CSV table of C-alpha atoms in Angstrom, one decimal:
chain,number,residue,atom,x,y,z
A,24,VAL,CA,39.0,38.3,-6.7
A,25,PRO,CA,41.7,39.4,-9.2
A,26,ASP,CA,42.0,37.6,-12.5
A,27,MET,CA,44.6,34.9,-12.5
A,28,PHE,CA,44.4,34.3,-16.2
A,29,PRO,CA,43.3,36.7,-19.0
A,30,GLY,CA,39.7,36.1,-20.2
A,31,GLN,CA,38.4,34.4,-17.1
A,32,ARG,CA,35.9,35.4,-14.5
A,33,TYR,CA,35.2,34.0,-11.0
A,34,TRP,CA,32.1,34.3,-8.8
A,35,ARG,CA,30.5,33.0,-5.7
A,36,ASP,CA,26.8,32.5,-5.0
A,37,ALA,CA,26.0,31.3,-1.5
A,38,TRP,CA,22.2,31.5,-1.9
A,39,LEU,CA,21.1,28.6,-4.2
A,40,PRO,CA,18.1,26.8,-2.7
A,41,ALA,CA,19.1,23.7,-0.7
A,42,GLY,CA,16.0,21.7,-1.6
A,43,LEU,CA,13.2,20.1,0.3
A,44,SER,CA,13.4,21.2,4.0
A,45,VAL,CA,11.8,19.7,7.1
A,46,ILE,CA,11.2,22.2,9.9
A,47,VAL,CA,10.7,20.8,13.4
A,48,THR,CA,9.6,23.3,16.0
A,49,PRO,CA,9.1,23.2,19.8
A,50,MET,CA,6.2,23.7,22.2
A,51,ASN,CA,7.6,26.7,24.0
A,52,PHE,CA,8.0,29.0,21.0
A,53,ILE,CA,5.0,28.3,18.7
A,54,TRP,CA,4.9,31.6,16.7
A,55,GLY,CA,8.2,33.5,16.4
A,56,ILE,CA,10.8,30.8,15.7
A,57,PRO,CA,8.6,28.7,13.4
A,58,THR,CA,7.6,31.8,11.4
A,59,ILE,CA,11.2,32.9,11.0
A,60,HIS,CA,12.2,29.4,9.7
A,61,LEU,CA,9.2,29.1,7.4
A,62,ALA,CA,9.8,32.5,5.9
A,63,GLY,CA,13.5,31.9,5.6
A,64,ALA,CA,13.1,28.6,3.8
A,65,TYR,CA,10.4,30.0,1.5
A,66,LEU,CA,12.5,33.1,0.6
A,67,ALA,CA,15.5,30.9,-0.1
A,68,GLY,CA,13.4,29.0,-2.6
A,69,CYS,CA,12.9,25.7,-0.6
A,70,PRO,CA,9.7,23.8,-0.4
A,71,TRP,CA,9.1,22.9,3.2
A,72,ILE,CA,7.2,20.5,5.5
A,73,LEU,CA,6.4,21.9,8.9
A,74,LYS,CA,6.4,19.5,11.9
A,75,GLY,CA,5.1,21.7,14.7
A,76,HIS,CA,4.6,20.6,18.2
A,77,PRO,CA,1.3,18.7,18.8
A,78,PHE,CA,0.5,21.1,21.7
A,79,ALA,CA,0.5,23.9,19.1
A,80,ALA,CA,-1.7,22.3,16.5
A,81,LEU,CA,-3.9,25.4,16.1
A,82,THR,CA,-0.9,27.6,15.7
A,83,ASN,CA,0.7,25.3,13.2
A,84,THR,CA,-2.4,25.4,11.0
A,85,SER,CA,-2.7,29.2,11.3
A,86,MET,CA,0.8,29.7,10.1
A,87,VAL,CA,0.3,27.6,7.0
A,88,ARG,CA,-3.0,29.4,6.3
A,89,ALA,CA,-1.2,32.7,6.6
A,90,PHE,CA,1.4,31.7,4.0
A,91,LEU,CA,-1.3,30.6,1.6
A,92,ALA,CA,-3.3,33.8,2.2
A,93,ALA,CA,-0.2,35.8,1.4
A,94,GLY,CA,0.1,34.0,-2.0
A,95,ALA,CA,2.6,31.3,-1.2
A,96,ASP,CA,2.7,28.4,-3.8
A,97,PRO,CA,0.6,25.6,-2.1
A,98,ARG,CA,3.0,23.1,-3.6
A,99,PHE,CA,5.8,24.6,-1.5
A,100,VAL,CA,4.1,24.6,1.9
A,101,GLN,CA,3.0,21.4,3.8
A,102,LYS,CA,2.6,20.3,7.4
A,103,VAL,CA,2.2,17.1,9.3
A,104,GLU,CA,0.9,16.6,12.8
A,105,GLY,CA,1.7,13.9,15.3
A,106,PHE,CA,3.9,12.8,18.2
A,107,GLY,CA,7.5,11.5,18.1
A,108,LYS,CA,7.5,7.9,16.8
A,109,GLY,CA,4.6,8.5,14.5
A,110,ILE,CA,6.5,11.0,12.4
A,111,ALA,CA,10.1,10.0,13.0
A,112,PRO,CA,10.7,8.8,9.5
A,113,LEU,CA,10.0,12.3,8.1
A,114,ALA,CA,13.2,13.8,9.6
A,115,THR,CA,15.4,10.9,8.5
A,116,ASP,CA,14.1,10.6,5.0
A,117,HIS,CA,17.0,11.0,2.6
A,118,ARG,CA,14.9,13.1,0.2
A,119,ALA,CA,14.9,15.9,2.7
A,120,ALA,CA,17.9,18.1,1.9
A,121,VAL,CA,17.7,20.1,5.2
A,122,VAL,CA,16.2,19.3,8.6
A,123,ALA,CA,16.1,22.2,11.0
A,124,VAL,CA,15.2,21.3,14.6
A,125,THR,CA,14.4,23.6,17.4
A,126,GLY,CA,14.1,21.5,20.6
A,127,SER,CA,16.0,19.2,22.8
A,128,SER,CA,19.5,18.0,22.2
A,129,GLU,CA,18.2,14.4,22.5
A,130,THR,CA,15.8,14.9,19.6
A,131,ALA,CA,18.6,16.4,17.5
A,132,ARG,CA,21.0,13.5,18.3
A,133,ALA,CA,18.4,11.0,17.2
A,134,ILE,CA,17.7,12.8,14.0
A,135,SER,CA,21.4,13.3,13.2
A,136,ALA,CA,22.1,9.6,13.8
A,137,GLY,CA,19.5,8.8,11.2
A,138,ARG,CA,20.6,11.4,8.7
A,139,GLY,CA,24.3,10.8,8.7
A,140,LEU,CA,26.2,13.5,6.7
A,141,LEU,CA,23.0,15.1,5.4
A,142,ARG,CA,22.5,18.6,6.7
A,143,THR,CA,20.9,18.8,10.1
A,144,ARG,CA,20.6,22.2,11.8
A,145,PHE,CA,19.8,22.4,15.5
A,146,GLU,CA,19.0,25.1,18.0
A,147,GLY,CA,18.3,24.0,21.5
A,148,GLY,CA,18.4,25.1,25.1
A,149,GLY,CA,21.2,25.7,27.5
A,150,CYS,CA,22.4,26.0,31.1
A,151,ASN,CA,22.5,29.7,31.0
A,152,TRP,CA,24.5,31.3,33.8
A,153,ALA,CA,24.8,34.9,35.0
A,154,TRP,CA,27.8,36.5,36.6
A,155,VAL,CA,27.2,39.4,39.1
A,156,ASP,CA,30.3,41.4,39.9
A,157,ASP,CA,31.2,42.9,43.3
A,158,GLY,CA,30.6,46.5,44.2
A,159,TYR,CA,26.8,47.0,43.6
A,160,ALA,CA,24.8,49.0,46.1
A,161,ASP,CA,21.8,47.4,47.8
A,162,ASP,CA,19.2,49.1,45.6
A,163,GLU,CA,21.1,48.0,42.5
A,164,LEU,CA,21.2,44.4,43.7
A,165,HIS,CA,17.4,44.6,44.2
A,166,LYS,CA,17.0,45.5,40.6
A,167,ILE,CA,19.4,42.8,39.5
A,168,ALA,CA,17.6,40.2,41.6
A,169,ALA,CA,14.2,41.2,40.1
A,170,ARG,CA,15.6,41.0,36.5
A,171,LEU,CA,17.3,37.6,37.1
A,172,THR,CA,14.3,36.1,38.9
A,173,TYR,CA,12.2,37.0,35.8
A,174,ALA,CA,14.8,35.4,33.6
A,175,LYS,CA,14.3,32.2,35.6
A,176,LEU,CA,10.5,32.2,36.1
A,177,GLY,CA,9.3,34.1,32.9
A,178,LEU,CA,7.3,31.9,30.5
A,179,SER,CA,6.9,29.5,33.5
A,180,SER,CA,10.6,28.5,33.2
A,181,HIS,CA,10.2,27.2,29.6
A,182,LYS,CA,12.4,29.5,27.7
A,183,CYS,CA,15.5,27.9,26.2
A,184,THR,CA,17.3,31.0,27.2
A,185,GLY,CA,15.9,30.9,30.7
A,186,LEU,CA,18.4,31.5,33.6
A,187,HIS,CA,19.8,28.3,35.1
A,188,GLY,CA,22.1,29.8,37.8
A,189,ILE,CA,23.8,32.8,39.2
A,190,SER,CA,27.5,33.0,40.0
A,191,ALA,CA,29.4,35.6,42.0
A,192,SER,CA,31.8,35.9,44.8
A,193,ARG,CA,30.6,34.5,48.1
A,194,ALA,CA,30.3,38.0,49.6
A,195,THR,CA,28.0,39.1,46.7
A,196,LEU,CA,25.9,36.0,46.8
A,197,ASP,CA,25.3,36.4,50.5
A,198,ARG,CA,23.7,39.7,49.7
A,199,LEU,CA,22.0,38.7,46.4
A,200,VAL,CA,20.5,35.3,47.2
A,201,PRO,CA,18.1,36.6,49.9
A,202,LEU,CA,16.9,39.2,47.5
A,203,ALA,CA,16.2,36.6,44.8
A,204,ALA,CA,14.3,34.5,47.3
A,205,ALA,CA,12.2,37.5,48.3
A,206,GLU,CA,11.5,38.2,44.7
A,207,MET,CA,10.3,34.6,44.2
A,208,ASP,CA,7.9,35.2,47.0
A,209,ARG,CA,6.2,37.8,44.9
A,210,TRP,CA,5.3,35.2,42.2
A,211,THR,CA,2.0,33.2,42.3
A,212,VAL,CA,1.7,29.6,41.1
A,213,ALA,CA,-1.6,29.5,39.1
A,214,ASP,CA,-3.2,28.8,35.8
A,215,PRO,CA,-1.8,31.6,33.6
A,216,ARG,CA,-4.8,31.4,31.3
A,217,ARG,CA,-7.1,32.8,34.1
A,218,ALA,CA,-8.5,36.2,33.4
A,219,ASP,CA,-7.3,37.4,36.8
A,220,ALA,CA,-3.8,36.0,36.4
A,221,ALA,CA,-1.2,38.6,37.6
A,222,ASP,CA,2.0,39.5,35.7
A,223,ARG,CA,4.1,37.4,38.1
A,224,THR,CA,2.2,34.1,37.5
A,225,LEU,CA,4.1,30.9,37.3
A,226,GLY,CA,2.3,28.2,35.2
A,227,PRO,CA,2.6,24.4,35.2
A,228,LEU,CA,5.5,22.3,34.2
A,229,MET,CA,5.3,21.2,30.5
A,230,VAL,CA,8.5,19.2,30.2
A,231,HIS,CA,9.0,17.6,33.6
A,232,LYS,CA,6.8,16.0,36.2
A,233,ALA,CA,6.3,17.9,39.5
A,234,GLN,CA,7.7,14.9,41.4
A,235,THR,CA,11.0,15.4,39.5
A,236,ALA,CA,11.4,18.9,40.8
A,237,LEU,CA,10.6,17.8,44.4
A,238,ASP,CA,13.1,14.9,44.1
A,239,LEU,CA,15.8,17.3,42.9
A,240,VAL,CA,15.4,19.6,45.9
A,241,ALA,CA,15.4,16.6,48.3
A,242,GLU,CA,18.5,15.2,46.7
A,243,ALA,CA,20.2,18.6,46.8
A,244,ARG,CA,19.7,18.8,50.5
A,245,LYS,CA,21.1,15.3,51.0
A,246,ALA,CA,24.1,16.3,48.9
A,247,GLY,CA,24.8,19.1,51.5
A,248,LEU,CA,23.6,22.0,49.4
A,249,LYS,CA,21.7,24.9,51.1
A,250,VAL,CA,18.1,24.9,50.1
A,251,VAL,CA,17.2,28.6,50.5
A,252,ARG,CA,13.7,28.2,49.2
A,253,GLU,CA,12.0,24.8,49.3
A,254,GLY,CA,9.5,25.1,46.5
A,255,GLY,CA,7.1,22.3,46.8
A,256,ARG,CA,3.8,21.5,45.1
A,257,ALA,CA,1.4,24.3,44.3
A,258,PRO,CA,-1.3,24.6,46.9
A,259,GLY,CA,-4.9,23.7,46.7
A,260,GLU,CA,-6.9,22.0,43.9
A,261,TYR,CA,-4.6,23.4,41.2
A,262,GLY,CA,-1.5,21.7,42.7
A,263,GLN,CA,-3.4,18.5,43.1
A,264,ASN,CA,-4.5,18.4,39.4
A,265,ALA,CA,-1.6,20.1,37.6
A,266,GLU,CA,2.1,19.4,37.3
A,267,ALA,CA,2.8,22.7,39.2
A,268,VAL,CA,5.4,23.6,41.7
A,269,LYS,CA,6.5,26.7,43.6
A,270,PRO,CA,9.9,28.3,42.8
A,271,ALA,CA,12.9,26.8,44.6
A,272,LEU,CA,16.4,28.3,45.2
A,273,ILE,CA,19.5,26.2,45.9
A,274,ASP,CA,22.8,27.7,47.0
A,275,GLY,CA,26.3,26.1,47.2
A,276,VAL,CA,26.4,24.4,43.8
A,277,THR,CA,29.8,23.5,42.3
A,278,PRO,CA,30.7,22.3,38.8
A,279,GLN,CA,31.1,18.8,40.3
A,280,THR,CA,27.7,18.7,42.2
A,281,THR,CA,26.1,15.4,41.1
A,282,LEU,CA,22.6,14.3,41.9
A,283,LYS,CA,20.9,11.0,41.3
A,284,HIS,CA,17.1,10.3,41.4
A,285,ASP,CA,14.2,9.2,39.3
A,286,TRP,CA,13.7,11.4,36.2
A,287,ASP,CA,10.1,11.9,35.1
A,288,GLY,CA,9.2,8.3,35.8
A,289,LYS,CA,11.6,7.1,33.2
A,290,GLY,CA,14.2,5.6,35.6
A,291,VAL,CA,17.0,6.9,37.7
A,292,ARG,CA,19.3,9.5,36.2
A,293,GLN,CA,22.7,10.7,37.5
A,294,TYR,CA,23.6,14.2,36.3
A,295,GLN,CA,25.6,17.3,37.2
A,296,LEU,CA,23.3,20.0,38.5
A,297,ALA,CA,25.4,23.0,37.3
A,298,THR,CA,25.4,21.9,33.7
A,299,THR,CA,22.1,20.1,33.1
A,300,GLU,CA,19.2,22.1,31.6
A,301,LEU,CA,16.1,22.2,33.7
A,302,PHE,CA,12.7,23.3,32.4
A,303,MET,CA,11.5,23.8,35.9
A,304,PRO,CA,11.5,26.8,38.4
A,305,ILE,CA,14.6,25.9,40.2
A,306,LEU,CA,17.4,28.5,40.4
A,307,VAL,CA,20.9,27.5,41.6
A,308,THR,CA,23.8,29.6,42.7
A,309,MET,CA,27.5,29.0,42.7
A,310,ALA,CA,30.3,31.0,44.4
A,311,LEU,CA,33.4,31.5,42.4
A,312,PRO,CA,36.6,33.4,43.4
A,313,ASP,CA,36.6,35.8,40.5
A,314,PHE,CA,35.4,36.5,37.0
A,315,GLU,CA,38.2,34.5,35.4
A,316,ALA,CA,36.9,31.4,37.2
A,317,PHE,CA,33.5,32.1,35.7
A,318,VAL,CA,35.0,32.3,32.2
A,319,ARG,CA,36.8,29.0,32.7
A,320,PHE,CA,33.6,27.4,34.0
A,321,SER,CA,31.7,28.7,30.9
A,322,LEU,CA,34.4,27.5,28.5
A,323,PHE,CA,35.5,24.1,30.0
A,324,ASP,CA,32.7,22.8,32.3
A,325,ASN,CA,29.5,24.0,30.8
A,326,PRO,CA,28.9,22.2,27.5
A,327,HIS,CA,26.1,24.7,26.5
A,328,ASP,CA,26.8,28.0,24.9
A,329,LEU,CA,23.5,29.6,24.3
A,330,ALA,CA,23.2,32.7,26.6
A,331,THR,CA,25.4,34.2,29.3
A,332,SER,CA,24.6,37.2,31.4
A,333,ILE,CA,27.3,39.5,32.7
A,334,TRP,CA,26.6,42.2,35.3
A,335,THR,CA,29.6,44.5,35.7
A,336,ARG,CA,30.9,48.0,35.2
A,337,ASP,CA,34.4,46.8,34.5
A,338,ASP,CA,35.1,47.3,30.8
A,339,ARG,CA,38.1,44.9,31.0
A,340,LYS,CA,35.7,42.1,32.1
A,341,LEU,CA,33.2,43.0,29.3
A,342,THR,CA,36.0,42.9,26.8
A,343,ARG,CA,37.2,39.6,28.2
A,344,ALA,CA,33.7,38.2,27.8
A,345,ARG,CA,33.3,39.4,24.3
A,346,ARG,CA,36.6,37.8,23.2
A,347,THR,CA,36.0,34.4,24.9
A,348,LEU,CA,32.4,33.6,25.5
A,349,ALA,CA,30.2,32.7,22.5
A,350,GLY,CA,26.5,32.4,21.8
A,351,MET,CA,24.4,35.3,23.1
A,352,VAL,CA,26.3,37.5,25.6
A,353,LYS,CA,23.9,39.7,27.6
A,354,GLU,CA,25.6,42.6,29.3
A,355,ASN,CA,23.7,43.9,32.4
A,356,ASP,CA,20.5,42.1,31.3
A,357,GLY,CA,18.9,38.7,31.8
A,358,THR,CA,19.8,35.7,29.7
A,359,ASP,CA,16.3,35.5,28.3
A,360,SER,CA,16.0,38.6,26.2
A,361,ALA,CA,15.8,38.3,22.4
A,362,LEU,CA,15.2,41.5,20.6
A,363,GLU,CA,14.3,42.0,16.9
A,364,TRP,CA,16.9,41.2,14.2
A,365,GLU,CA,19.1,39.4,16.7
A,366,GLU,CA,20.6,36.1,15.6
A,367,PHE,CA,18.9,34.0,18.2
A,368,GLY,CA,21.0,30.9,19.0
A,369,ALA,CA,24.1,29.4,20.3
A,370,SER,CA,27.7,29.7,19.1
A,371,THR,CA,27.2,26.7,16.7
A,372,ILE,CA,29.8,24.8,18.7
A,373,GLY,CA,28.5,22.8,21.6
A,374,GLU,CA,25.4,21.2,23.1
A,375,SER,CA,23.1,24.2,22.4
A,376,GLY,CA,23.1,23.8,18.6
A,377,ASN,CA,24.8,24.6,15.3
A,378,MET,CA,22.5,27.3,13.9
A,379,GLY,CA,21.0,30.7,14.8
A,380,VAL,CA,17.9,32.3,13.4
A,381,GLY,CA,16.4,35.8,13.2
A,382,GLU,CA,19.1,37.8,11.4
A,383,VAL,CA,18.4,37.5,7.7
A,384,ARG,CA,21.7,36.1,6.4
A,385,ALA,CA,22.0,33.6,9.2
A,386,THR,CA,18.4,32.3,8.6
A,387,LEU,CA,18.6,32.1,4.8
A,388,SER,CA,22.0,30.3,5.0
A,389,ILE,CA,20.3,27.4,6.7
A,390,TYR,CA,18.3,26.6,3.6
A,391,ALA,CA,20.9,27.5,0.9
A,392,ARG,CA,23.7,25.8,-1.1
A,393,ARG,CA,26.9,27.5,-2.2
A,394,GLN,CA,28.1,27.8,-5.8
A,395,LYS,CA,31.6,28.8,-6.9
A,396,GLY,CA,32.0,29.4,-10.6
A,397,ARG,CA,34.8,30.2,-13.1
A,398,HIS,CA,34.2,31.2,-16.7
A,399,PHE,CA,36.8,31.1,-19.4
A,400,VAL,CA,36.4,32.7,-22.8
A,401,PHE,CA,37.0,30.0,-25.3
């Protein structure tokens, strides 16, 4: 910055510690995302309190022990354990300068309502869609179907970047949907902890009840959608004692498709299927006339902006996507990939959150204050 007056100096420091930070982490990413946050806050100079998910209590303890073993100041690292209401005051305490939440948008809304203008950073899930262009050969569509099926079923459909739906022209969907259904047939529903569990093993539901998945498919059929793959409860004793369902595939979804049924035993919920995040192995497909229609759907209908998958050889479409779609744009890949040093997270505008983690500057900025200074020689 040039001097405006003789004898003065201006500077910016965007990396002052923000202060006490509360870090709330989810049950589906119990190592990577929490460790990135904890390291970022500590390196920024912020004492932190970890509120990990109760299902990950052993991991939460191991991470804190790892910091202490590495020489971290024990006054700077703390953790609490417990479920929602028991620890709710922690996230809304005015003494916390920063609350960083990775989890559901409902959790983030509740915390934000209690914190007012105090800094709340949130990274959540999304309704992550893939567009598949016309012109692929049959063997290429087989590969695309395999990759996108894994994006749906990998980690037992509990990735926040898991695939929600596939969009393409009607002609391409007519070729691709049967391939995706056949790929789902290669997956086995079983306890993934078993020693003999195969690579394509689909574990139990952790967020929803099995009955919710069954009701969704039944209501989709009533709404006139094409149920390509029924799904249903997992067979045998495992299905009787676990919240486990087989993969389902529903074709014919539109942005306006609305379903209404009981939601996890908490009452009847009405929602739009194309834009409601599902942590369950149900893949939906939607025919659109062209790529421009998909871009408009992504911008104006889907409130989430976490990950979008684009399969095309057309550089004009890739350029269009890069200039219009935000969040994580995956070109010729599934929505679920997250490689090292990537800023994992949404665009910071929308339902999927206002922060990203992984890349160094993006992570440290969550836990930093900005200083602007001017010095005059007196």
